[in-house]
mmCIF file of N, CA, C and O in Angstrom:
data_model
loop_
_atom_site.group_PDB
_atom_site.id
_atom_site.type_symbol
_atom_site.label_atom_id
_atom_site.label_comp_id
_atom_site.label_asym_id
_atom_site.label_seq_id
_atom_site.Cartn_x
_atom_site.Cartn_y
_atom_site.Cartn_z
ATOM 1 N N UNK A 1 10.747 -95.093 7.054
ATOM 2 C CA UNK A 1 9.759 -95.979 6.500
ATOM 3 C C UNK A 1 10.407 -96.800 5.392
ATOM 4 O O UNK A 1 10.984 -96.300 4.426
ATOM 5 N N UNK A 2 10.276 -97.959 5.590
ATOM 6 C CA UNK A 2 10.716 -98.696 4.644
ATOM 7 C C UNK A 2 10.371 -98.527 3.013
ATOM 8 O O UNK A 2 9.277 -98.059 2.697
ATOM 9 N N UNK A 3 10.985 -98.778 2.363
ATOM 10 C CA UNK A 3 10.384 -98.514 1.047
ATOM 11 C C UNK A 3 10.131 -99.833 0.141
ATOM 12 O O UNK A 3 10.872 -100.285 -0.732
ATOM 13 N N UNK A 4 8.799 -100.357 0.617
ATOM 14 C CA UNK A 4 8.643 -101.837 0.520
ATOM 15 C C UNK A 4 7.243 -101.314 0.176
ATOM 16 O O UNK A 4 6.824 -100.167 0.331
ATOM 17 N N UNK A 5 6.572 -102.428 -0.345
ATOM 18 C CA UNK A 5 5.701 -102.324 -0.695
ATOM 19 C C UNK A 5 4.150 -102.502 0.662
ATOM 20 O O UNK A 5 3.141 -101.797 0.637
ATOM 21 N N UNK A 6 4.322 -103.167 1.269
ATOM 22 C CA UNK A 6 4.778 -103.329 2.710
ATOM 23 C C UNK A 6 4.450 -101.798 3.431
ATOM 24 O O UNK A 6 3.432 -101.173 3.729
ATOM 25 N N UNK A 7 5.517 -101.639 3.502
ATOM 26 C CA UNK A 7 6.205 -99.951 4.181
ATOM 27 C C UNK A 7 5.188 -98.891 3.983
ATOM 28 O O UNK A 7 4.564 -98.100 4.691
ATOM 29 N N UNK A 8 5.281 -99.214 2.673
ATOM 30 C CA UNK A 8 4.188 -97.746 1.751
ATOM 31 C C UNK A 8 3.245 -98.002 2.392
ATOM 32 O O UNK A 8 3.077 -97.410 3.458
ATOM 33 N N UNK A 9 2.265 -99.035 1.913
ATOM 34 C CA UNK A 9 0.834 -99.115 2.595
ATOM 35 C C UNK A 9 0.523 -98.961 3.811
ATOM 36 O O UNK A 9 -0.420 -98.259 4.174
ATOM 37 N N UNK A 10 1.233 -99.558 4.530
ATOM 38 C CA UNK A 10 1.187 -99.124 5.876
ATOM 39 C C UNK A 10 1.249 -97.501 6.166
ATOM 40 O O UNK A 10 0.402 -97.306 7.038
ATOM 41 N N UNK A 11 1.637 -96.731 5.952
ATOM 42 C CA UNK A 11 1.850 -95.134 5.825
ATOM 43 C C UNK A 11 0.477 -94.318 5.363
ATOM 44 O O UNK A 11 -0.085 -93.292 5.748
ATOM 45 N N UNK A 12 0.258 -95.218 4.435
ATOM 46 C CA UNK A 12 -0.462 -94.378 3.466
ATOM 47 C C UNK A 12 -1.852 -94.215 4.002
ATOM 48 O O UNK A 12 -2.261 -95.265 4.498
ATOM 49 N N UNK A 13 -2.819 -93.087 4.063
ATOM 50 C CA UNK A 13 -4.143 -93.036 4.939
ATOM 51 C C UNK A 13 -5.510 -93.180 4.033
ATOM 52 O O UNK A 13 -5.708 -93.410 2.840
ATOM 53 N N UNK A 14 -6.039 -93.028 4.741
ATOM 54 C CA UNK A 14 -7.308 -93.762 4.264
ATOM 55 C C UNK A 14 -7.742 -94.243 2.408
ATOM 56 O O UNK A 14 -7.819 -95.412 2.031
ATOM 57 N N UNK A 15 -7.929 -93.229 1.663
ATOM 58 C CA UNK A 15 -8.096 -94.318 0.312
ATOM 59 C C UNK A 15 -7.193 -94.176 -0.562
ATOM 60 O O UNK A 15 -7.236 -94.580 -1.724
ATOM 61 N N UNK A 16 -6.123 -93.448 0.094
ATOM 62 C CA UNK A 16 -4.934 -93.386 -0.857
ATOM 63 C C UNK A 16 -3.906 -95.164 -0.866
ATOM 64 O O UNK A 16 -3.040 -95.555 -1.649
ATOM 65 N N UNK A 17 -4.409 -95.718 0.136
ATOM 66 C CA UNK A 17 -3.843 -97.234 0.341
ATOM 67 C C UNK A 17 -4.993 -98.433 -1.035
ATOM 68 O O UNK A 17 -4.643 -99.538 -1.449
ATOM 69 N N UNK A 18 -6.107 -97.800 -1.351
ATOM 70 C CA UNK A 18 -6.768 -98.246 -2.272
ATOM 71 C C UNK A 18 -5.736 -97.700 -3.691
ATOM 72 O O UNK A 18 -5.204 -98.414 -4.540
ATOM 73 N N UNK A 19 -5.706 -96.242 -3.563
ATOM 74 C CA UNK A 19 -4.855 -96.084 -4.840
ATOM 75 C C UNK A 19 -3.783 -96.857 -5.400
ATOM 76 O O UNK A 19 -3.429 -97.200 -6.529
ATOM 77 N N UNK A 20 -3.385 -97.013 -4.210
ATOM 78 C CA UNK A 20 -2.012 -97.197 -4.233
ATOM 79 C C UNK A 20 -1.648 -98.957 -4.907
ATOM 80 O O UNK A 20 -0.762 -99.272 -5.702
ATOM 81 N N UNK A 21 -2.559 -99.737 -4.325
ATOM 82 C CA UNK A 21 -2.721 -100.959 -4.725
ATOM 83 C C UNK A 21 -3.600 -100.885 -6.223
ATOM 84 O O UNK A 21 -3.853 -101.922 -6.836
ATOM 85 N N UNK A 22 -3.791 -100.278 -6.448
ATOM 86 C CA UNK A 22 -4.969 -100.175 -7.848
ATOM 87 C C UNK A 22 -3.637 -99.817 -8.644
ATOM 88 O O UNK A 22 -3.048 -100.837 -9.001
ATOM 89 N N UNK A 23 -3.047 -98.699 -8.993
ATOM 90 C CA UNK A 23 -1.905 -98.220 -9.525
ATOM 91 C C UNK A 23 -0.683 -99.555 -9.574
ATOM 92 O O UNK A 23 -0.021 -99.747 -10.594
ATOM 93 N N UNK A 24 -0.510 -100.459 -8.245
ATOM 94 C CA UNK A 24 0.491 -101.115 -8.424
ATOM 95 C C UNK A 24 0.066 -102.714 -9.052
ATOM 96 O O UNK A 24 0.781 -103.624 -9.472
ATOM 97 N N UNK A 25 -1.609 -102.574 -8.883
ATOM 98 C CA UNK A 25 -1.141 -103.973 -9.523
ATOM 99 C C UNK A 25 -1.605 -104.116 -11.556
ATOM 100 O O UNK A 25 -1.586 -105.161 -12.206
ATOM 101 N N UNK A 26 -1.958 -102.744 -12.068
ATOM 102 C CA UNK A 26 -1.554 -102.425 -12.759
ATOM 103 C C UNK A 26 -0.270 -102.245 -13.563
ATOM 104 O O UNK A 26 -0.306 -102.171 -14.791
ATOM 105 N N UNK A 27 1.000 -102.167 -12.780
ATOM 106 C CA UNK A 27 2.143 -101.923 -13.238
ATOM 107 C C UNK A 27 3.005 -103.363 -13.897
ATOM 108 O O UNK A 27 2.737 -104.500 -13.511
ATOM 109 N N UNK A 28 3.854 -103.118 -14.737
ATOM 110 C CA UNK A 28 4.637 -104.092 -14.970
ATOM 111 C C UNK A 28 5.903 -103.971 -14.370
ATOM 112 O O UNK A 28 6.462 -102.954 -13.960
ATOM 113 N N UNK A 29 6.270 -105.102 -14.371
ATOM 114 C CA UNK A 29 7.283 -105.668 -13.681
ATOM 115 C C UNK A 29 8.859 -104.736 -14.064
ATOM 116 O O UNK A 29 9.242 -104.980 -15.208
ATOM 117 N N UNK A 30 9.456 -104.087 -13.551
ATOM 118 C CA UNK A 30 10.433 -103.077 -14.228
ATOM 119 C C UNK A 30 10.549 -101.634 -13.937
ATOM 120 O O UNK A 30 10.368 -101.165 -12.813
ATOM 121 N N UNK A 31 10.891 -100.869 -15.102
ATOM 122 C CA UNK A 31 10.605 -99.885 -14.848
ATOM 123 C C UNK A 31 9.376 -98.856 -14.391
ATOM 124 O O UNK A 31 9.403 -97.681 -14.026
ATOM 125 N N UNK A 32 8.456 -99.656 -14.541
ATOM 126 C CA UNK A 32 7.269 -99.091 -14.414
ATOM 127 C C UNK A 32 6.667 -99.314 -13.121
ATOM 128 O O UNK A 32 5.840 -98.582 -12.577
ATOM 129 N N UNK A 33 7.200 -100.492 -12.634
ATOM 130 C CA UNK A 33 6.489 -100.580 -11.345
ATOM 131 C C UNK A 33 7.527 -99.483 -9.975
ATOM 132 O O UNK A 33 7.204 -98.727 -9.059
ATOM 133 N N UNK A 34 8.419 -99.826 -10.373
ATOM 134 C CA UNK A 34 9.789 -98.990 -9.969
ATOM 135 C C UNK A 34 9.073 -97.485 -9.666
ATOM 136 O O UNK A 34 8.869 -97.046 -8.534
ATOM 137 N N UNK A 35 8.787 -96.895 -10.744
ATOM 138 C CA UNK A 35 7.940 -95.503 -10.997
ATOM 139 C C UNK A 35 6.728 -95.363 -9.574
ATOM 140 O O UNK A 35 6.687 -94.689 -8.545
ATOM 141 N N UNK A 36 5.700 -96.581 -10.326
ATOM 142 C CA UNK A 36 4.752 -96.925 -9.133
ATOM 143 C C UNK A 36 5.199 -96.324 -7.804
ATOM 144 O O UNK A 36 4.775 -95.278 -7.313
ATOM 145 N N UNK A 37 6.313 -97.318 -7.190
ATOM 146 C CA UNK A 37 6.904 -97.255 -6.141
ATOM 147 C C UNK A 37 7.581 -96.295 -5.182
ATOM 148 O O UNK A 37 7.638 -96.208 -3.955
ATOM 149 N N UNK A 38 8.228 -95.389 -6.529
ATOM 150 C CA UNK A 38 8.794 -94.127 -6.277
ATOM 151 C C UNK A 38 7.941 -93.370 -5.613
ATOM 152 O O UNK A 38 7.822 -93.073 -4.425
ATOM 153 N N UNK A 39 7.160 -93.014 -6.932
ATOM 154 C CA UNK A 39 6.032 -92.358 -6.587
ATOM 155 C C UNK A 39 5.064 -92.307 -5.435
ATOM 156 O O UNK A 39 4.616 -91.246 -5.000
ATOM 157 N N UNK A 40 4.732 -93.604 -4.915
ATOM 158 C CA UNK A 40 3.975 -93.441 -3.780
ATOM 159 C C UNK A 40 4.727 -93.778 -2.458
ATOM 160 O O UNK A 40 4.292 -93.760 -1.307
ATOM 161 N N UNK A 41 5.543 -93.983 -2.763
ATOM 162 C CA UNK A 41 6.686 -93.912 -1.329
ATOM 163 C C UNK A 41 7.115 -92.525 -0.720
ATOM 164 O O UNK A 41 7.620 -92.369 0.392
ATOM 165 N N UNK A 42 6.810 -91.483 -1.699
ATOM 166 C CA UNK A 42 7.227 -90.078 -1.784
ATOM 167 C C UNK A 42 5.669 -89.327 -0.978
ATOM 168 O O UNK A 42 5.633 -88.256 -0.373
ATOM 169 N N UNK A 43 4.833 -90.017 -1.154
ATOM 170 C CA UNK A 43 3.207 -89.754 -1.151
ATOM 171 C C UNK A 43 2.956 -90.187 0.566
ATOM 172 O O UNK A 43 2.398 -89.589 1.487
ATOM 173 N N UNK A 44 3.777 -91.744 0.461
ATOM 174 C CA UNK A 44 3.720 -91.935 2.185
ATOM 175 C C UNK A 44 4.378 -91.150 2.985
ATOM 176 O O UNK A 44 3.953 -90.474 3.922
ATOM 177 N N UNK A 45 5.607 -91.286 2.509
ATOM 178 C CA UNK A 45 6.424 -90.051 3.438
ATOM 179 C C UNK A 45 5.778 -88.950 3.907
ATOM 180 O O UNK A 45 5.897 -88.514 5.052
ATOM 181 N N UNK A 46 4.715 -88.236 2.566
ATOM 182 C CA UNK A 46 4.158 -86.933 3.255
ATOM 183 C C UNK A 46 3.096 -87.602 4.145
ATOM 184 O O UNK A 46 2.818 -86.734 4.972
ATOM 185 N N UNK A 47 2.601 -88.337 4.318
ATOM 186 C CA UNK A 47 1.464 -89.054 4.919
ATOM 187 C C UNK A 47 1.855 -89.386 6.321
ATOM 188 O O UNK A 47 1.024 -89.754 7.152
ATOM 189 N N UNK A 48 2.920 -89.276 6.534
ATOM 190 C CA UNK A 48 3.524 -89.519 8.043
ATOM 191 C C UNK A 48 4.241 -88.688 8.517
ATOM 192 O O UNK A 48 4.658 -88.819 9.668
ATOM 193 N N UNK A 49 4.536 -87.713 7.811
ATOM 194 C CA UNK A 49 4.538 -86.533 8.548
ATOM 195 C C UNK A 49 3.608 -85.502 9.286
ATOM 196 O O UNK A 49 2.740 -84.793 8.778
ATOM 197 N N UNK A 50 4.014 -85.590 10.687
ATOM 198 C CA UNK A 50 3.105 -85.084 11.609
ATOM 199 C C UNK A 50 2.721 -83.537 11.815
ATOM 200 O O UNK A 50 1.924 -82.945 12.543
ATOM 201 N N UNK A 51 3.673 -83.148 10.822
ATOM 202 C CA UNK A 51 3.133 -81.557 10.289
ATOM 203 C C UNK A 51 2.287 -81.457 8.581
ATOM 204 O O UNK A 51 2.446 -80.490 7.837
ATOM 205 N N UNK A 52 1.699 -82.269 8.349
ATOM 206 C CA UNK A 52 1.176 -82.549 6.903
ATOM 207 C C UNK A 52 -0.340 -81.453 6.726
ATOM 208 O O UNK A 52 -0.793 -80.945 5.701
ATOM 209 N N UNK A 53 -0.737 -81.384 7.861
ATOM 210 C CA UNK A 53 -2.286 -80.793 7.671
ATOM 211 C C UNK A 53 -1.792 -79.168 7.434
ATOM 212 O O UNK A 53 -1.927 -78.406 6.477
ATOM 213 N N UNK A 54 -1.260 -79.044 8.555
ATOM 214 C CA UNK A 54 -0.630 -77.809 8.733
ATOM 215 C C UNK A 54 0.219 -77.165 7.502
ATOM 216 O O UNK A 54 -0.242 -76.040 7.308
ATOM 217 N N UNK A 55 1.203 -77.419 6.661
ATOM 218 C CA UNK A 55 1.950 -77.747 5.378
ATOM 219 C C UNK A 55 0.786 -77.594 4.206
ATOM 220 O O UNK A 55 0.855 -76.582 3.507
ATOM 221 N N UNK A 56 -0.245 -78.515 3.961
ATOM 222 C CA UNK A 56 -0.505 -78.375 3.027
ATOM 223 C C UNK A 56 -1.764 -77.290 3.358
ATOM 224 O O UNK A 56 -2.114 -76.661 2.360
ATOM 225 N N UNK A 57 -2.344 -77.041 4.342
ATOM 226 C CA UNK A 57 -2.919 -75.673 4.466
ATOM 227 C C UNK A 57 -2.554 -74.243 4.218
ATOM 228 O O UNK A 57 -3.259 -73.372 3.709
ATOM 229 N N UNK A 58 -1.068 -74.135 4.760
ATOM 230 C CA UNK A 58 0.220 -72.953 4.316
ATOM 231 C C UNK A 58 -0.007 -72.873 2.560
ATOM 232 O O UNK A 58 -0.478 -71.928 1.927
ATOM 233 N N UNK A 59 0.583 -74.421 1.938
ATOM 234 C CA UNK A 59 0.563 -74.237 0.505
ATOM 235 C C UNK A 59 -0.437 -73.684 0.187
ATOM 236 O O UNK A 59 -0.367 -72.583 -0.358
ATOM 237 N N UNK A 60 -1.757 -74.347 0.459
ATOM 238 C CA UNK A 60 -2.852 -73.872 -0.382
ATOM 239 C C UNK A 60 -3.477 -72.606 -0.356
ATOM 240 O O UNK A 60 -4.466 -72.180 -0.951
ATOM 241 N N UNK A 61 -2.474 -71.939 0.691
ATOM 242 C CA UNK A 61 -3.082 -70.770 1.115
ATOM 243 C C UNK A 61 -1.924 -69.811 0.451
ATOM 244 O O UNK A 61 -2.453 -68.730 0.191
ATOM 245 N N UNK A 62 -0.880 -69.813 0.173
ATOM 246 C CA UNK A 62 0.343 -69.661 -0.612
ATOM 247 C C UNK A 62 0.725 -68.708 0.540
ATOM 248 O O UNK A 62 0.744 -67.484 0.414
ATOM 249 N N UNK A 63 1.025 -69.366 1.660
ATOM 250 C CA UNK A 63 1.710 -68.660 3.005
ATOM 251 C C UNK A 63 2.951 -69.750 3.103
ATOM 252 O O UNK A 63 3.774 -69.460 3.971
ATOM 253 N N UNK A 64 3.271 -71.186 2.210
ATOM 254 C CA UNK A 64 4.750 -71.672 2.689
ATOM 255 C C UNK A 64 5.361 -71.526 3.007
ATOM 256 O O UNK A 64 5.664 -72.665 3.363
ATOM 257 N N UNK A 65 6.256 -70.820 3.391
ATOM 258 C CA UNK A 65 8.033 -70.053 3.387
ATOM 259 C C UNK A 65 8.804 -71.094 2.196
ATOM 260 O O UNK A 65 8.869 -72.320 2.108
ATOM 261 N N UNK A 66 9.283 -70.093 1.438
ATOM 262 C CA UNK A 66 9.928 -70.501 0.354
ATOM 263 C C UNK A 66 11.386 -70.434 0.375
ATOM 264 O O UNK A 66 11.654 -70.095 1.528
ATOM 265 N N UNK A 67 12.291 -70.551 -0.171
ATOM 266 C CA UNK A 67 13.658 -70.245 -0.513
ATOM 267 C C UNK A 67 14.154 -70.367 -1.913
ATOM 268 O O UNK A 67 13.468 -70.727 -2.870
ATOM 269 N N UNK A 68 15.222 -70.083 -1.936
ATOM 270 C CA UNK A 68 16.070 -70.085 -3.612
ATOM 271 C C UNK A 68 17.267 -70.509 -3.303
ATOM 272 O O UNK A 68 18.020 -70.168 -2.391
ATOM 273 N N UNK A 69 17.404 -71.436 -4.306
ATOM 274 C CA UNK A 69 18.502 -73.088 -4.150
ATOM 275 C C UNK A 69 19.750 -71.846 -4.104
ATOM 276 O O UNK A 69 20.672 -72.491 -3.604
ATOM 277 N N UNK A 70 20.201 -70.682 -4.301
ATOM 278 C CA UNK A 70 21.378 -69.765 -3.723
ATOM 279 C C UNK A 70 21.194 -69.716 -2.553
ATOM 280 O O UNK A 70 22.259 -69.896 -1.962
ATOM 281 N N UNK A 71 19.959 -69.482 -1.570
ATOM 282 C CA UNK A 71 20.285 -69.619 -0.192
ATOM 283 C C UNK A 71 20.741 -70.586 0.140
ATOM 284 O O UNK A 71 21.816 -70.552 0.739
ATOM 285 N N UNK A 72 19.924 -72.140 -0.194
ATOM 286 C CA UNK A 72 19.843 -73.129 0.287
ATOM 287 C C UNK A 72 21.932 -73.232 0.052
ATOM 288 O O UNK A 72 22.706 -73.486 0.975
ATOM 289 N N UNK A 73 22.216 -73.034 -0.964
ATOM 290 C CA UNK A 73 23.655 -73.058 -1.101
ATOM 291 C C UNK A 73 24.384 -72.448 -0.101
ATOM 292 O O UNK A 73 25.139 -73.052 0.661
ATOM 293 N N UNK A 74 24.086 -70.787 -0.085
ATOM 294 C CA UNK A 74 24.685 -70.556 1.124
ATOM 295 C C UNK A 74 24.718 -71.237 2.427
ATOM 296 O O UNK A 74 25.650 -71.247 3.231
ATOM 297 N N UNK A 75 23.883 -71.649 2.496
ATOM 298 C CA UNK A 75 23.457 -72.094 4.257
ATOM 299 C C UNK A 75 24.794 -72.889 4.071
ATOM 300 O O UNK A 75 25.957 -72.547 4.285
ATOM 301 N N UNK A 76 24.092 -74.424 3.460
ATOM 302 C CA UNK A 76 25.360 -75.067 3.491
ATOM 303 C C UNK A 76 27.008 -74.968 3.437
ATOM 304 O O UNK A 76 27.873 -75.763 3.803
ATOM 305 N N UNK A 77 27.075 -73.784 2.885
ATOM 306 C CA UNK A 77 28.426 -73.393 2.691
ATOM 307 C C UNK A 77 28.923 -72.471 4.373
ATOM 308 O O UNK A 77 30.028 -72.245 4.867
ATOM 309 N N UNK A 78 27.394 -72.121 4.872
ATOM 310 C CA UNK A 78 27.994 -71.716 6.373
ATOM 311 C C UNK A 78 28.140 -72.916 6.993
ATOM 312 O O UNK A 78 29.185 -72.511 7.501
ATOM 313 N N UNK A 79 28.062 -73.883 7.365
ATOM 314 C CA UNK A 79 27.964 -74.865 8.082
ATOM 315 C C UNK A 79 29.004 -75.744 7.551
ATOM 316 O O UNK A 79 29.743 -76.343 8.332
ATOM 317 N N UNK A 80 29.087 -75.834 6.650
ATOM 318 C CA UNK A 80 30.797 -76.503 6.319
ATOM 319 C C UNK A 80 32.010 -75.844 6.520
ATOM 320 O O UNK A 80 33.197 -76.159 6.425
ATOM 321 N N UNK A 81 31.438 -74.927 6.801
ATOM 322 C CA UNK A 81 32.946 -73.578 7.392
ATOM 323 C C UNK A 81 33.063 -73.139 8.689
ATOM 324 O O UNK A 81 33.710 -72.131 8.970
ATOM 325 N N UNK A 82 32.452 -73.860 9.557
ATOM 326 C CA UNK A 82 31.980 -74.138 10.851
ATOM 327 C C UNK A 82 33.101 -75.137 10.926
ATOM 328 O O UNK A 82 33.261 -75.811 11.944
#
């Protein structure tokens, strides 16, 4: 998904595309809109992911599968030694 302003909205579902324009045309020009942008580009992404209902049902139910950035290390360190 592009990360356009553009991009985002298009992604984004039902009144979170209201937010999203309310928040940005609020922003100033800079760092702040930058933020804006970040921020809800991160928001679309989850919004188009086709496992999202499912995901945030796990969270809220505190069934996620979790890890610890030492696994996540290991892994990688198996797969570069591959």
């Amino acid at each position: 998904m592009p990360r356009t302003i553009g991009g985002i909205s298009d992604a984004l579902r039902g009144s979170r595309r209201a937010q999203f324009f309310a928040e940005l045309l609020e922003a100033q020009q800079g760092p702040e809109l930058d933020g804006v942008l970040m921020a809800w580009w991160g928001r679309a992404m989850l919004d188009t992911d086709p496992e999202r209902d499912r995901v945030r049902s796990a969270a809220e139910a505190g069934s996620l599968p979790t890890t610890t950035m030492e696994e996540i290390s290991r892994r990688r360190q198996e797969r570069g030694a591959q």
